[in-house]
mmCIF file of C-alpha atoms in Angstrom:
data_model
loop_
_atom_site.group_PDB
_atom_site.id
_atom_site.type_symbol
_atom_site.label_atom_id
_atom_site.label_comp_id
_atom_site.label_asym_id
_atom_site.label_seq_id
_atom_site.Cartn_x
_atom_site.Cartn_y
_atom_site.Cartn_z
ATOM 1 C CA UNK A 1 19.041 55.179 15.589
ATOM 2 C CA UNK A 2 22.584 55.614 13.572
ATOM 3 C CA UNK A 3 23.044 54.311 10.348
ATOM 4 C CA UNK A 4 24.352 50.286 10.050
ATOM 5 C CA UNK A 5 27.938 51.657 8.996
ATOM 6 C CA UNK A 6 28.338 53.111 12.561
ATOM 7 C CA UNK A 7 27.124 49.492 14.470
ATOM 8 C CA UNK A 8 29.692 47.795 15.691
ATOM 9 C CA UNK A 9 30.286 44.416 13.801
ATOM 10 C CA UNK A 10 28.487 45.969 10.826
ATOM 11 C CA UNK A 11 30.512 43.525 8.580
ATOM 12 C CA UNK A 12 28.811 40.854 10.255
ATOM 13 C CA UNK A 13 24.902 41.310 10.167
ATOM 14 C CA UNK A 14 22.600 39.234 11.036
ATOM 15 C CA UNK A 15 19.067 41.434 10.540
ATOM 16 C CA UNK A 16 18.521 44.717 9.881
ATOM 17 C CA UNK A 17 14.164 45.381 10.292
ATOM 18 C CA UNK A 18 11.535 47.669 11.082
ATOM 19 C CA UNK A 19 8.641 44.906 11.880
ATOM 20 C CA UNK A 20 8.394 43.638 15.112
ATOM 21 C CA UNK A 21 6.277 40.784 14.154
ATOM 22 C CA UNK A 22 8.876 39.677 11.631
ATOM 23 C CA UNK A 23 11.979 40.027 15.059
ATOM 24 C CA UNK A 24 9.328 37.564 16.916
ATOM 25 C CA UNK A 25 9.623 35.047 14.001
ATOM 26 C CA UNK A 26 13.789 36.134 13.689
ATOM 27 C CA UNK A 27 14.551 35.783 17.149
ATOM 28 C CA UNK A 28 13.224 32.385 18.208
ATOM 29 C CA UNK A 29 14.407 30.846 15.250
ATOM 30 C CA UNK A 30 18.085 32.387 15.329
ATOM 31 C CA UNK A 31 18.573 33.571 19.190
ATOM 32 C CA UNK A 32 16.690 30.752 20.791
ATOM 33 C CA UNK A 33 14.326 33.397 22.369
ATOM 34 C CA UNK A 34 11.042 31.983 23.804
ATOM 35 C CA UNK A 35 8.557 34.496 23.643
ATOM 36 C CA UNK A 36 9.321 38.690 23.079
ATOM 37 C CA UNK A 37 6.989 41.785 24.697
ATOM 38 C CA UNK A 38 7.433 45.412 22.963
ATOM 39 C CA UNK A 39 6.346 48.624 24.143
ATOM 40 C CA UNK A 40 6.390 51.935 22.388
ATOM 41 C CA UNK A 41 6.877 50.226 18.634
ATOM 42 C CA UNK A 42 6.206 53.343 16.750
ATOM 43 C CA UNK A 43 9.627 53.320 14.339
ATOM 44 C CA UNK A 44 10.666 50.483 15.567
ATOM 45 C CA UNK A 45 13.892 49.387 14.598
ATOM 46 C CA UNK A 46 15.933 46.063 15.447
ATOM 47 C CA UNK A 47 19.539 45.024 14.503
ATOM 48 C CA UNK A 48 22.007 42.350 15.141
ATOM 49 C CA UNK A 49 25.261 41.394 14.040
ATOM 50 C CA UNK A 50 27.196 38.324 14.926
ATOM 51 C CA UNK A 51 30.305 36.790 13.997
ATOM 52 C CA UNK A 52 31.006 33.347 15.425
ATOM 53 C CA UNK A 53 34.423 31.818 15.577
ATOM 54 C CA UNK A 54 34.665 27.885 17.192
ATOM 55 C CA UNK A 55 34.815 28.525 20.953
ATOM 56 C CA UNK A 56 33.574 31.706 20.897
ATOM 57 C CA UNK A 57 30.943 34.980 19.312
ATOM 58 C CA UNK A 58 30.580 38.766 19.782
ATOM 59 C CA UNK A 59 26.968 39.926 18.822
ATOM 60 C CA UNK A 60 25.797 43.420 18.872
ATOM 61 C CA UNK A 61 22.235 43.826 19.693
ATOM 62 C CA UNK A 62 20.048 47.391 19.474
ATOM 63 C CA UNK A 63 16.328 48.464 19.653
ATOM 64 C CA UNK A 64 14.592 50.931 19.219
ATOM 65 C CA UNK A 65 11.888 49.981 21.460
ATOM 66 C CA UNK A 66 11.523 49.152 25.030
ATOM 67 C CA UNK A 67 11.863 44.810 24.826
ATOM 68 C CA UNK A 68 11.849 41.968 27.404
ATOM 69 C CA UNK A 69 13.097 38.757 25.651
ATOM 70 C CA UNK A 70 13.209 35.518 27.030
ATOM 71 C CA UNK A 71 15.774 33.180 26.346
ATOM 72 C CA UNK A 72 16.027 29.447 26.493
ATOM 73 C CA UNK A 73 18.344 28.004 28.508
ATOM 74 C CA UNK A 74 22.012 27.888 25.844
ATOM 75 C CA UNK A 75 25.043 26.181 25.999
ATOM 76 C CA UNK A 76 27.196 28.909 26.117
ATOM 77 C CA UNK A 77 27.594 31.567 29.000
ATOM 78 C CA UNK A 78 26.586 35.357 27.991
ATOM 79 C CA UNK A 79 28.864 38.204 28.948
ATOM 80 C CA UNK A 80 26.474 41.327 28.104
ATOM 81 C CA UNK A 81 27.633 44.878 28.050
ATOM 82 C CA UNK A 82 25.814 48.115 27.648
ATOM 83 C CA UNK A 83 26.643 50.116 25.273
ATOM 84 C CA UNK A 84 24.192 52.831 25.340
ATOM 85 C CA UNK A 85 20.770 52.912 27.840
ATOM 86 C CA UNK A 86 19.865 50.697 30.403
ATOM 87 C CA UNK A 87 18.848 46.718 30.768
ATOM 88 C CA UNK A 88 18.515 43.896 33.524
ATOM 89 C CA UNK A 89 19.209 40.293 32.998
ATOM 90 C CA UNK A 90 18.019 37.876 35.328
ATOM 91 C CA UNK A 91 18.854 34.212 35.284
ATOM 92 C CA UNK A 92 18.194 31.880 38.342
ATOM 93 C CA UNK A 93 16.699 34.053 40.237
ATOM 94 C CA UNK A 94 19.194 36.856 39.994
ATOM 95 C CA UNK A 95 18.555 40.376 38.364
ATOM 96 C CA UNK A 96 21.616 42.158 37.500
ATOM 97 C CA UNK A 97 21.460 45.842 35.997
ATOM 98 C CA UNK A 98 23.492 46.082 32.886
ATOM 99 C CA UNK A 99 24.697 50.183 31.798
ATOM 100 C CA UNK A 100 27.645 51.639 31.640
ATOM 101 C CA UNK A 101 28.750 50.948 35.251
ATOM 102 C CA UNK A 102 27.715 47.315 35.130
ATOM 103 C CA UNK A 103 27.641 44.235 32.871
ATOM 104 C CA UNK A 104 26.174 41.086 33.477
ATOM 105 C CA UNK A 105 26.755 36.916 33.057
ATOM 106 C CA UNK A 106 24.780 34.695 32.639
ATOM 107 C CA UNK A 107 25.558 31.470 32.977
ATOM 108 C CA UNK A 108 24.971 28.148 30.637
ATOM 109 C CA UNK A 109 22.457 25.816 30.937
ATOM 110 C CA UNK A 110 19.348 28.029 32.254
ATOM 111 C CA UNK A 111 16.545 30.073 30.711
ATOM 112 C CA UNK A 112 17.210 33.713 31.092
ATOM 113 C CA UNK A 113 15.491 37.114 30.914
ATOM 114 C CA UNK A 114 16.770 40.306 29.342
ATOM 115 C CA UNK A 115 14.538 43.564 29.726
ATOM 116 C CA UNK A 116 16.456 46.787 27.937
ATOM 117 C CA UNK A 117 14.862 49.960 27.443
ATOM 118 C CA UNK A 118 14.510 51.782 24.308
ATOM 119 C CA UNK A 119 17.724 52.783 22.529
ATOM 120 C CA UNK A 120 19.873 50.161 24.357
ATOM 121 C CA UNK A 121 22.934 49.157 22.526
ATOM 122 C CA UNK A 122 24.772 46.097 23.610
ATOM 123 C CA UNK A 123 27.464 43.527 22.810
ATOM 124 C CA UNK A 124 27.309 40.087 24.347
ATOM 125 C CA UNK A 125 30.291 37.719 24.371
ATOM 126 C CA UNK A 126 29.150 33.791 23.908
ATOM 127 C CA UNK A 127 31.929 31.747 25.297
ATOM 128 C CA UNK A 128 31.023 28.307 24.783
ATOM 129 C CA UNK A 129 31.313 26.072 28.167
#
């Protein structure tokens, strides 16, 4: 995976971490994420940066593992777009593919799931509803 300085946001981090135990504990506290699954965690690698203004936020998200994360439901609506690999989102019982041809929303309000292979860069938008 690239060095922080070439993230996107990279001003803005949130985590930085080579655990995946310690991303289970980070991401339900601080992305509302009900319960994570890993595969292939050998060098695993997780980073996020966020900046937040009042209505709105741009994260940047990337792994270095395959992940499925499940999110409560938030009051914000998610605008996610692939920057590198391949994911699905599905919320209310919708799947939509998310890569370079295709992004995906997901609306406020309901629990959502977010499966991206390994090496999937993304940035969501939060727009708050």
């Amino acid at each position: 995976m690239p060095d922080a300085v070439a993230d996107l946001l990279h001003h803005f981090p949130v985590f930085r971490i080579s655990n995946s135990e310690e991303l289970r504990e980070l991401a339900s506290t601080l992305l509302g994420a009900t319960r994570i699954d890993l595969k292939n965690t050998g060098n695993f690698e997780a980073r996020v940066n966020l900046i937040r203004l009042q209505e709105i936020g741009l994260a940047f998200g990337a792994t270095s593992s395959d992940i499925a994360i499940d999110h409560l439901a938030a009051d914000f609506i998610r605008l996610q777009i692939a920057l590198k690999g391949r994911a699905t989102t599905a919320a209310e019982g919708v799947t939509t593919d998310v890569d370079n041809r295709q992004f995906a929303i997901t609306p406020a309000d309901v629990p959502s799931r977010i499966v991206c292979e390994a090496g999937h860069e993304r940035l969501a938008l939060r727009l708050n509803k």
